[in-house]
PDB file of C-alpha atoms in Angstrom:
ATOM      1  CA  MET A   7      64.763 -14.715 117.596  1.00  0.00           C
ATOM      2  CA  PRO A   8      67.505 -15.640 114.909  1.00  0.00           C
ATOM      3  CA  ILE A   9      66.552 -17.740 111.928  1.00  0.00           C
ATOM      4  CA  LYS A  10      69.369 -20.343 110.451  1.00  0.00           C
ATOM      5  CA  MET A  11      69.907 -22.737 107.517  1.00  0.00           C
ATOM      6  CA  LEU A  12      71.706 -25.954 107.185  1.00  0.00           C
ATOM      7  CA  GLN A  13      72.039 -28.882 105.607  1.00  0.00           C
ATOM      8  CA  ILE A  14      71.772 -31.409 107.652  1.00  0.00           C
ATOM      9  CA  PRO A  15      74.075 -34.292 105.702  1.00  0.00           C
ATOM     10  CA  THR A  16      72.014 -38.140 105.997  1.00  0.00           C
ATOM     11  CA  ALA A  17      72.477 -41.443 104.934  1.00  0.00           C
ATOM     12  CA  ASP A  18      70.072 -40.472 101.245  1.00  0.00           C
ATOM     13  CA  GLY A  19      72.196 -36.780 100.438  1.00  0.00           C
ATOM     14  CA  HIS A  20      71.031 -33.760 102.657  1.00  0.00           C
ATOM     15  CA  ALA A  21      67.966 -32.699 103.933  1.00  0.00           C
ATOM     16  CA  ASP A  22      67.724 -28.730 103.897  1.00  0.00           C
ATOM     17  CA  ALA A  23      66.324 -27.429 107.515  1.00  0.00           C
ATOM     18  CA  PHE A  24      66.746 -24.343 109.922  1.00  0.00           C
ATOM     19  CA  ALA A  25      66.724 -23.188 113.404  1.00  0.00           C
ATOM     20  CA  ALA A  26      65.286 -21.456 115.623  1.00  0.00           C
ATOM     21  CA  LEU A  27      67.070 -19.438 118.167  1.00  0.00           C
ATOM     22  CA  PRO A  28      67.163 -17.595 121.244  1.00  0.00           C
ATOM     23  CA  ASP A  29      68.939 -14.275 121.411  1.00  0.00           C
ATOM     24  CA  GLY A  30      71.907 -13.666 123.724  1.00  0.00           C
ATOM     25  CA  GLY A  31      74.390 -16.480 121.949  1.00  0.00           C
ATOM     26  CA  GLY A  32      75.702 -19.654 124.648  1.00  0.00           C
ATOM     27  CA  ARG A  33      74.192 -22.980 124.299  1.00  0.00           C
ATOM     28  CA  HIS A  34      70.840 -24.092 124.696  1.00  0.00           C
ATOM     29  CA  PRO A  35      69.025 -28.087 125.220  1.00  0.00           C
ATOM     30  CA  GLY A  36      67.899 -28.848 121.590  1.00  0.00           C
ATOM     31  CA  VAL A  37      64.420 -28.994 120.023  1.00  0.00           C
ATOM     32  CA  LEU A  38      63.897 -31.988 117.253  1.00  0.00           C
ATOM     33  CA  MET A  39      60.424 -30.853 115.521  1.00  0.00           C
ATOM     34  CA  TYR A  40      59.003 -32.411 112.791  1.00  0.00           C
ATOM     35  CA  PRO A  41      56.751 -30.659 110.232  1.00  0.00           C
ATOM     36  CA  ASP A  42      53.693 -31.916 108.608  1.00  0.00           C
ATOM     37  CA  GLY A  43      52.721 -32.479 105.695  1.00  0.00           C
ATOM     38  CA  PHE A  44      52.326 -28.995 104.360  1.00  0.00           C
ATOM     39  CA  GLY A  45      56.111 -28.865 105.363  1.00  0.00           C
ATOM     40  CA  ILE A  46      58.581 -26.712 106.114  1.00  0.00           C
ATOM     41  CA  ARG A  47      56.953 -23.061 106.158  1.00  0.00           C
ATOM     42  CA  PRO A  48      55.846 -19.267 107.691  1.00  0.00           C
ATOM     43  CA  VAL A  49      54.165 -20.389 110.148  1.00  0.00           C
ATOM     44  CA  LEU A  50      56.594 -23.086 111.026  1.00  0.00           C
ATOM     45  CA  ARG A  51      58.793 -20.244 111.691  1.00  0.00           C
ATOM     46  CA  GLU A  52      56.589 -18.955 113.607  1.00  0.00           C
ATOM     47  CA  MET A  53      56.375 -21.608 115.626  1.00  0.00           C
ATOM     48  CA  ALA A  54      59.910 -22.287 116.152  1.00  0.00           C
ATOM     49  CA  ARG A  55      60.554 -19.146 116.725  1.00  0.00           C
ATOM     50  CA  GLU A  56      58.424 -18.644 119.496  1.00  0.00           C
ATOM     51  CA  LEU A  57      59.218 -22.137 121.145  1.00  0.00           C
ATOM     52  CA  ALA A  58      63.264 -20.277 121.176  1.00  0.00           C
ATOM     53  CA  GLY A  59      61.896 -17.152 122.672  1.00  0.00           C
ATOM     54  CA  HIS A  60      61.280 -19.782 126.005  1.00  0.00           C
ATOM     55  CA  GLY A  61      65.257 -20.823 125.802  1.00  0.00           C
ATOM     56  CA  TYR A  62      65.398 -23.727 123.313  1.00  0.00           C
ATOM     57  CA  TYR A  63      67.435 -24.536 120.417  1.00  0.00           C
ATOM     58  CA  VAL A  64      64.274 -25.887 117.407  1.00  0.00           C
ATOM     59  CA  LEU A  65      65.882 -27.454 114.559  1.00  0.00           C
ATOM     60  CA  VAL A  66      62.998 -28.042 111.793  1.00  0.00           C
ATOM     61  CA  PRO A  67      63.985 -30.249 109.135  1.00  0.00           C
ATOM     62  CA  ASN A  68      61.962 -30.907 105.497  1.00  0.00           C
ATOM     63  CA  LEU A  69      61.021 -34.636 106.034  1.00  0.00           C
ATOM     64  CA  LEU A  70      60.378 -34.847 102.067  1.00  0.00           C
ATOM     65  CA  TYR A  71      64.229 -33.448 101.444  1.00  0.00           C
ATOM     66  CA  ARG A  72      64.363 -36.683  98.624  1.00  0.00           C
ATOM     67  CA  HIS A  73      61.252 -34.640  96.645  1.00  0.00           C
ATOM     68  CA  GLY A  74      63.099 -31.591  96.978  1.00  0.00           C
ATOM     69  CA  PRO A  75      64.117 -28.545  98.802  1.00  0.00           C
ATOM     70  CA  ALA A  76      60.844 -27.102 101.144  1.00  0.00           C
ATOM     71  CA  PRO A  77      58.300 -26.082 100.026  1.00  0.00           C
ATOM     72  CA  VAL A  78      58.318 -29.439  97.833  1.00  0.00           C
ATOM     73  CA  ILE A  79      54.811 -28.653  96.100  1.00  0.00           C
ATOM     74  CA  GLU A  80      54.080 -24.389  96.156  1.00  0.00           C
ATOM     75  CA  LEU A  81      52.400 -24.101  99.022  1.00  0.00           C
ATOM     76  CA  PRO A  82      48.772 -20.674  99.349  1.00  0.00           C
ATOM     77  CA  GLU A  83      49.067 -18.024 101.057  1.00  0.00           C
ATOM     78  CA  HIS A  84      46.113 -19.528 103.020  1.00  0.00           C
ATOM     79  CA  ILE A  85      45.419 -24.022 103.174  1.00  0.00           C
ATOM     80  CA  GLY A  86      41.574 -23.856 103.038  1.00  0.00           C
ATOM     81  CA  GLU A  87      38.702 -26.826 102.515  1.00  0.00           C
ATOM     82  CA  GLU A  88      39.097 -25.386  99.081  1.00  0.00           C
ATOM     83  CA  VAL A  89      42.853 -25.686  97.889  1.00  0.00           C
ATOM     84  CA  ARG A  90      43.214 -29.265 100.047  1.00  0.00           C
ATOM     85  CA  PRO A  91      41.957 -31.865  98.616  1.00  0.00           C
ATOM     86  CA  ALA A  92      44.452 -30.947  95.404  1.00  0.00           C
ATOM     87  CA  VAL A  93      47.380 -29.319  97.552  1.00  0.00           C
ATOM     88  CA  PHE A  94      46.874 -33.396  99.260  1.00  0.00           C
ATOM     89  CA  ALA A  95      47.278 -34.694  96.445  1.00  0.00           C
ATOM     90  CA  GLN A  96      50.645 -33.774  94.894  1.00  0.00           C
ATOM     91  CA  LEU A  97      51.636 -34.776  98.705  1.00  0.00           C
ATOM     92  CA  MET A  98      50.238 -37.593  99.952  1.00  0.00           C
ATOM     93  CA  PRO A  99      52.437 -39.997  97.048  1.00  0.00           C
ATOM     94  CA  MET A 100      55.559 -38.268  99.141  1.00  0.00           C
ATOM     95  CA  ILE A 101      54.286 -38.678 102.663  1.00  0.00           C
ATOM     96  CA  GLU A 102      53.745 -42.661 101.370  1.00  0.00           C
ATOM     97  CA  ALA A 103      56.307 -43.666 100.338  1.00  0.00           C
ATOM     98  CA  HIS A 104      58.246 -41.881 103.840  1.00  0.00           C
ATOM     99  CA  THR A 105      58.600 -45.966 104.918  1.00  0.00           C
ATOM    100  CA  THR A 106      59.745 -45.966 108.356  1.00  0.00           C
ATOM    101  CA  GLN A 107      63.002 -47.620 106.947  1.00  0.00           C
ATOM    102  CA  ARG A 108      63.676 -43.417 105.534  1.00  0.00           C
ATOM    103  CA  VAL A 109      62.181 -41.848 109.259  1.00  0.00           C
ATOM    104  CA  LEU A 110      65.155 -44.111 111.171  1.00  0.00           C
ATOM    105  CA  SER A 111      67.532 -43.411 109.485  1.00  0.00           C
ATOM    106  CA  ASP A 112      66.696 -39.709 108.959  1.00  0.00           C
ATOM    107  CA  ALA A 113      66.285 -39.624 112.468  1.00  0.00           C
ATOM    108  CA  ASP A 114      69.574 -41.111 113.413  1.00  0.00           C
ATOM    109  CA  ALA A 115      70.914 -37.725 111.013  1.00  0.00           C
ATOM    110  CA  TYR A 116      68.845 -35.442 112.267  1.00  0.00           C
ATOM    111  CA  LEU A 117      70.578 -36.153 116.250  1.00  0.00           C
ATOM    112  CA  LYS A 118      73.551 -36.712 115.221  1.00  0.00           C
ATOM    113  CA  PHE A 119      73.032 -33.076 114.005  1.00  0.00           C
ATOM    114  CA  LEU A 120      71.520 -31.770 116.540  1.00  0.00           C
ATOM    115  CA  THR A 121      73.516 -32.984 119.268  1.00  0.00           C
ATOM    116  CA  ALA A 122      76.586 -31.835 117.279  1.00  0.00           C
ATOM    117  CA  GLN A 123      75.756 -28.049 116.711  1.00  0.00           C
ATOM    118  CA  PRO A 124      77.711 -25.475 118.467  1.00  0.00           C
ATOM    119  CA  GLU A 125      74.671 -23.773 120.411  1.00  0.00           C
ATOM    120  CA  VAL A 126      73.466 -26.760 121.853  1.00  0.00           C
ATOM    121  CA  SER A 127      74.592 -27.681 125.361  1.00  0.00           C
ATOM    122  CA  ASP A 128      75.396 -31.378 126.427  1.00  0.00           C
ATOM    123  CA  GLY A 129      71.812 -33.590 127.265  1.00  0.00           C
ATOM    124  CA  PRO A 130      68.950 -34.932 126.082  1.00  0.00           C
ATOM    125  CA  VAL A 131      66.905 -33.738 123.870  1.00  0.00           C
ATOM    126  CA  ALA A 132      63.057 -33.563 123.432  1.00  0.00           C
ATOM    127  CA  VAL A 133      61.569 -33.946 120.529  1.00  0.00           C
ATOM    128  CA  THR A 134      57.769 -32.769 118.673  1.00  0.00           C
ATOM    129  CA  GLY A 135      56.093 -33.390 115.700  1.00  0.00           C
ATOM    130  CA  TYR A 136      52.394 -31.924 114.451  1.00  0.00           C
ATOM    131  CA  CYS A 137      50.029 -34.504 112.067  1.00  0.00           C
ATOM    132  CA  ILE A 138      52.309 -36.365 110.135  1.00  0.00           C
ATOM    133  CA  GLY A 139      54.766 -34.553 112.299  1.00  0.00           C
ATOM    134  CA  GLY A 140      53.796 -36.168 114.912  1.00  0.00           C
ATOM    135  CA  LEU A 141      54.039 -39.827 114.303  1.00  0.00           C
ATOM    136  CA  VAL A 142      57.878 -39.242 112.436  1.00  0.00           C
ATOM    137  CA  ALA A 143      58.644 -38.073 116.710  1.00  0.00           C
ATOM    138  CA  THR A 144      57.078 -41.513 118.420  1.00  0.00           C
ATOM    139  CA  ARG A 145      59.099 -43.186 116.399  1.00  0.00           C
ATOM    140  CA  THR A 146      62.481 -40.815 116.584  1.00  0.00           C
ATOM    141  CA  ALA A 147      61.838 -41.117 120.311  1.00  0.00           C
ATOM    142  CA  ALA A 148      60.635 -44.493 120.388  1.00  0.00           C
ATOM    143  CA  ALA A 149      64.271 -45.930 119.060  1.00  0.00           C
ATOM    144  CA  HIS A 150      66.273 -43.155 121.238  1.00  0.00           C
ATOM    145  CA  PRO A 151      65.462 -43.984 124.582  1.00  0.00           C
ATOM    146  CA  GLY A 152      68.425 -43.015 126.088  1.00  0.00           C
ATOM    147  CA  GLN A 153      69.106 -39.712 124.398  1.00  0.00           C
ATOM    148  CA  VAL A 154      64.717 -37.728 123.987  1.00  0.00           C
ATOM    149  CA  VAL A 155      63.696 -37.677 126.381  1.00  0.00           C
ATOM    150  CA  ALA A 156      60.420 -35.327 126.094  1.00  0.00           C
ATOM    151  CA  LEU A 157      58.552 -36.433 122.627  1.00  0.00           C
ATOM    152  CA  ALA A 158      55.216 -33.599 121.981  1.00  0.00           C
ATOM    153  CA  ALA A 159      52.356 -34.805 119.091  1.00  0.00           C
ATOM    154  CA  PHE A 160      49.269 -32.378 118.563  1.00  0.00           C
ATOM    155  CA  HIS A 161      47.372 -33.923 116.364  1.00  0.00           C
ATOM    156  CA  GLY A 162      49.855 -37.272 114.904  1.00  0.00           C
ATOM    157  CA  PRO A 163      47.898 -40.425 114.603  1.00  0.00           C
ATOM    158  CA  VAL A 164      50.847 -41.557 117.246  1.00  0.00           C
ATOM    159  CA  GLY A 165      49.066 -45.527 117.440  1.00  0.00           C
ATOM    160  CA  VAL A 166      49.558 -46.411 113.910  1.00  0.00           C
ATOM    161  CA  ASP A 167      52.220 -49.110 114.639  1.00  0.00           C
ATOM    162  CA  GLY A 168      50.284 -50.555 117.059  1.00  0.00           C
ATOM    163  CA  PRO A 169      50.682 -51.119 121.052  1.00  0.00           C
ATOM    164  CA  ASP A 170      54.081 -52.368 120.731  1.00  0.00           C
ATOM    165  CA  SER A 171      56.005 -49.267 119.299  1.00  0.00           C
ATOM    166  CA  LEU A 172      55.074 -46.824 121.982  1.00  0.00           C
ATOM    167  CA  SER A 173      56.340 -49.806 124.423  1.00  0.00           C
ATOM    168  CA  LYS A 174      59.642 -48.676 123.365  1.00  0.00           C
ATOM    169  CA  LEU A 175      59.079 -45.485 124.536  1.00  0.00           C
ATOM    170  CA  ALA A 176      61.410 -44.420 127.290  1.00  0.00           C
ATOM    171  CA  ALA A 177      60.384 -40.545 127.071  1.00  0.00           C
ATOM    172  CA  GLU A 178      57.856 -38.276 129.031  1.00  0.00           C
ATOM    173  CA  VAL A 179      54.828 -37.842 127.070  1.00  0.00           C
ATOM    174  CA  HIS A 180      52.404 -35.339 125.898  1.00  0.00           C
ATOM    175  CA  PHE A 181      50.087 -36.352 123.589  1.00  0.00           C
ATOM    176  CA  GLY A 182      46.998 -33.512 122.181  1.00  0.00           C
ATOM    177  CA  HIS A 183      44.744 -35.276 120.087  1.00  0.00           C
ATOM    178  CA  ALA A 184      42.213 -33.469 117.999  1.00  0.00           C
ATOM    179  CA  GLU A 185      38.555 -34.621 118.500  1.00  0.00           C
ATOM    180  CA  SER A 186      38.230 -35.237 114.741  1.00  0.00           C
ATOM    181  CA  ASP A 187      40.789 -38.157 115.021  1.00  0.00           C
ATOM    182  CA  LEU A 188      40.081 -40.126 117.916  1.00  0.00           C
ATOM    183  CA  THR A 189      37.523 -41.113 119.219  1.00  0.00           C
ATOM    184  CA  PRO A 190      37.803 -41.759 123.076  1.00  0.00           C
ATOM    185  CA  GLU A 191      37.730 -45.346 123.097  1.00  0.00           C
ATOM    186  CA  ALA A 192      40.503 -45.529 120.746  1.00  0.00           C
ATOM    187  CA  LEU A 193      41.545 -42.652 123.673  1.00  0.00           C
ATOM    188  CA  GLY A 194      41.352 -45.681 126.048  1.00  0.00           C
ATOM    189  CA  GLU A 195      43.231 -48.031 123.804  1.00  0.00           C
ATOM    190  CA  LEU A 196      45.868 -45.498 123.305  1.00  0.00           C
ATOM    191  CA  ASN A 197      46.330 -44.529 127.055  1.00  0.00           C
ATOM    192  CA  LYS A 198      47.144 -48.099 127.571  1.00  0.00           C
ATOM    193  CA  ALA A 199      49.837 -48.938 125.865  1.00  0.00           C
ATOM    194  CA  LEU A 200      51.566 -45.781 127.213  1.00  0.00           C
ATOM    195  CA  ASP A 201      50.555 -46.940 131.303  1.00  0.00           C
ATOM    196  CA  ALA A 202      51.696 -50.049 130.071  1.00  0.00           C
ATOM    197  CA  ALA A 203      54.945 -48.328 128.839  1.00  0.00           C
ATOM    198  CA  GLY A 204      55.448 -47.637 132.409  1.00  0.00           C
ATOM    199  CA  ILE A 205      55.738 -43.707 131.744  1.00  0.00           C
ATOM    200  CA  GLY A 206      54.462 -40.448 132.981  1.00  0.00           C
ATOM    201  CA  TYR A 207      52.532 -38.909 129.834  1.00  0.00           C
ATOM    202  CA  THR A 208      49.150 -36.847 129.219  1.00  0.00           C
ATOM    203  CA  SER A 209      47.019 -38.061 126.015  1.00  0.00           C
ATOM    204  CA  GLU A 210      43.464 -35.732 125.843  1.00  0.00           C
ATOM    205  CA  ILE A 211      41.289 -34.766 122.836  1.00  0.00           C
ATOM    206  CA  TYR A 212      41.820 -31.186 122.907  1.00  0.00           C
ATOM    207  CA  PRO A 213      37.619 -30.381 122.267  1.00  0.00           C
ATOM    208  CA  GLY A 214      36.454 -28.455 119.795  1.00  0.00           C
ATOM    209  CA  THR A 215      39.286 -29.422 117.407  1.00  0.00           C
ATOM    210  CA  VAL A 216      39.857 -30.414 113.523  1.00  0.00           C
ATOM    211  CA  HIS A 217      42.740 -32.061 112.538  1.00  0.00           C
ATOM    212  CA  GLY A 218      45.736 -29.794 111.966  1.00  0.00           C
ATOM    213  CA  PHE A 219      44.402 -27.506 114.472  1.00  0.00           C
ATOM    214  CA  THR A 220      48.075 -25.881 115.559  1.00  0.00           C
ATOM    215  CA  MET A 221      48.415 -24.024 111.785  1.00  0.00           C
ATOM    216  CA  SER A 222      47.145 -20.997 112.163  1.00  0.00           C
ATOM    217  CA  ASP A 223      47.694 -21.027 107.626  1.00  0.00           C
ATOM    218  CA  THR A 224      44.710 -23.125 107.556  1.00  0.00           C
ATOM    219  CA  ASP A 225      40.843 -23.717 108.129  1.00  0.00           C
ATOM    220  CA  ALA A 226      41.727 -26.221 111.067  1.00  0.00           C
ATOM    221  CA  PHE A 227      43.228 -23.687 113.526  1.00  0.00           C
ATOM    222  CA  ASN A 228      41.786 -22.758 116.742  1.00  0.00           C
ATOM    223  CA  PRO A 229      43.797 -20.479 118.355  1.00  0.00           C
ATOM    224  CA  ALA A 230      42.355 -21.740 122.873  1.00  0.00           C
ATOM    225  CA  ALA A 231      43.578 -25.214 121.320  1.00  0.00           C
ATOM    226  CA  LEU A 232      46.727 -23.255 119.975  1.00  0.00           C
ATOM    227  CA  GLN A 233      47.416 -22.633 123.735  1.00  0.00           C
ATOM    228  CA  LEU A 234      46.640 -25.495 125.334  1.00  0.00           C
ATOM    229  CA  HIS A 235      49.250 -27.016 122.881  1.00  0.00           C
ATOM    230  CA  TRP A 236      51.614 -24.841 124.250  1.00  0.00           C
ATOM    231  CA  ASP A 237      50.188 -25.395 127.896  1.00  0.00           C
ATOM    232  CA  GLY A 238      50.714 -27.790 127.349  1.00  0.00           C
ATOM    233  CA  LEU A 239      54.595 -28.528 125.668  1.00  0.00           C
ATOM    234  CA  LEU A 240      56.432 -25.813 127.635  1.00  0.00           C
ATOM    235  CA  PRO A 241      55.567 -27.541 130.993  1.00  0.00           C
ATOM    236  CA  LEU A 242      57.067 -31.109 129.731  1.00  0.00           C
ATOM    237  CA  LEU A 243      60.147 -29.380 128.139  1.00  0.00           C
ATOM    238  CA  GLY A 244      60.744 -26.865 131.718  1.00  0.00           C
ATOM    239  CA  ARG A 245      60.104 -30.952 133.377  1.00  0.00           C
ATOM    240  CA  THR A 246      63.084 -32.733 130.676  1.00  0.00           C
ATOM    241  CA  LEU A 247      65.834 -30.645 129.735  1.00  0.00           C
ATOM    242  CA  THR A 248      68.273 -28.905 132.107  1.00  0.00           C
ATOM    243  CA  LYS A 249      68.947 -25.255 130.845  1.00  0.00           C
ATOM    244  CA  SER A 250      72.364 -23.560 131.508  1.00  0.00           C
TER     245      SER A 250
END
């Protein structure tokens, strides 16, 4: 799948990004994919390419562009438990500075850019994200109920803004939670809020998982759970986005 390197105009400058496109040209439904806290790196390019292979234009922005182009810090090829604390010590101040106001301002810019691309077909779009990107995806979908028809988030703190934020969702939702991130009781409370929103959703704990299970360059990686992620994401997009 072809990759395009891009610069997205935002209220605070330009966000570096890439897009993965299907082979063969034409126009395709748009998907905005938010990376995890480690940001854009080879594993994200692989996942975006795989999704593009199913017929989608996949835009992946650098969430932390205000701190420099991706990768904003030097990352090891494999982010194992022995290096994770040091990596997060560098990243957490940047992640904490990415306020809700910044998220929503950037989301406006990303969606405007995505839908203006000549390879993207007319119509609604989907958003998906991992870890902190799952929360950003949820905030994006809640802020753009008329434009975002599908929301997927994986091992993301999607309930952190409280049930009122979920009540603004109009998209169909799939949440795949890590067993280490959410108790069954917390899952029940989250799903009550989704019930109250009156939307179609699946929200489940993937068995035997820890936070970060989709990312093959970390110790958290779980191949079976990554497949569950595709089994949730691809049918969701197939139901909600119209391919040309």
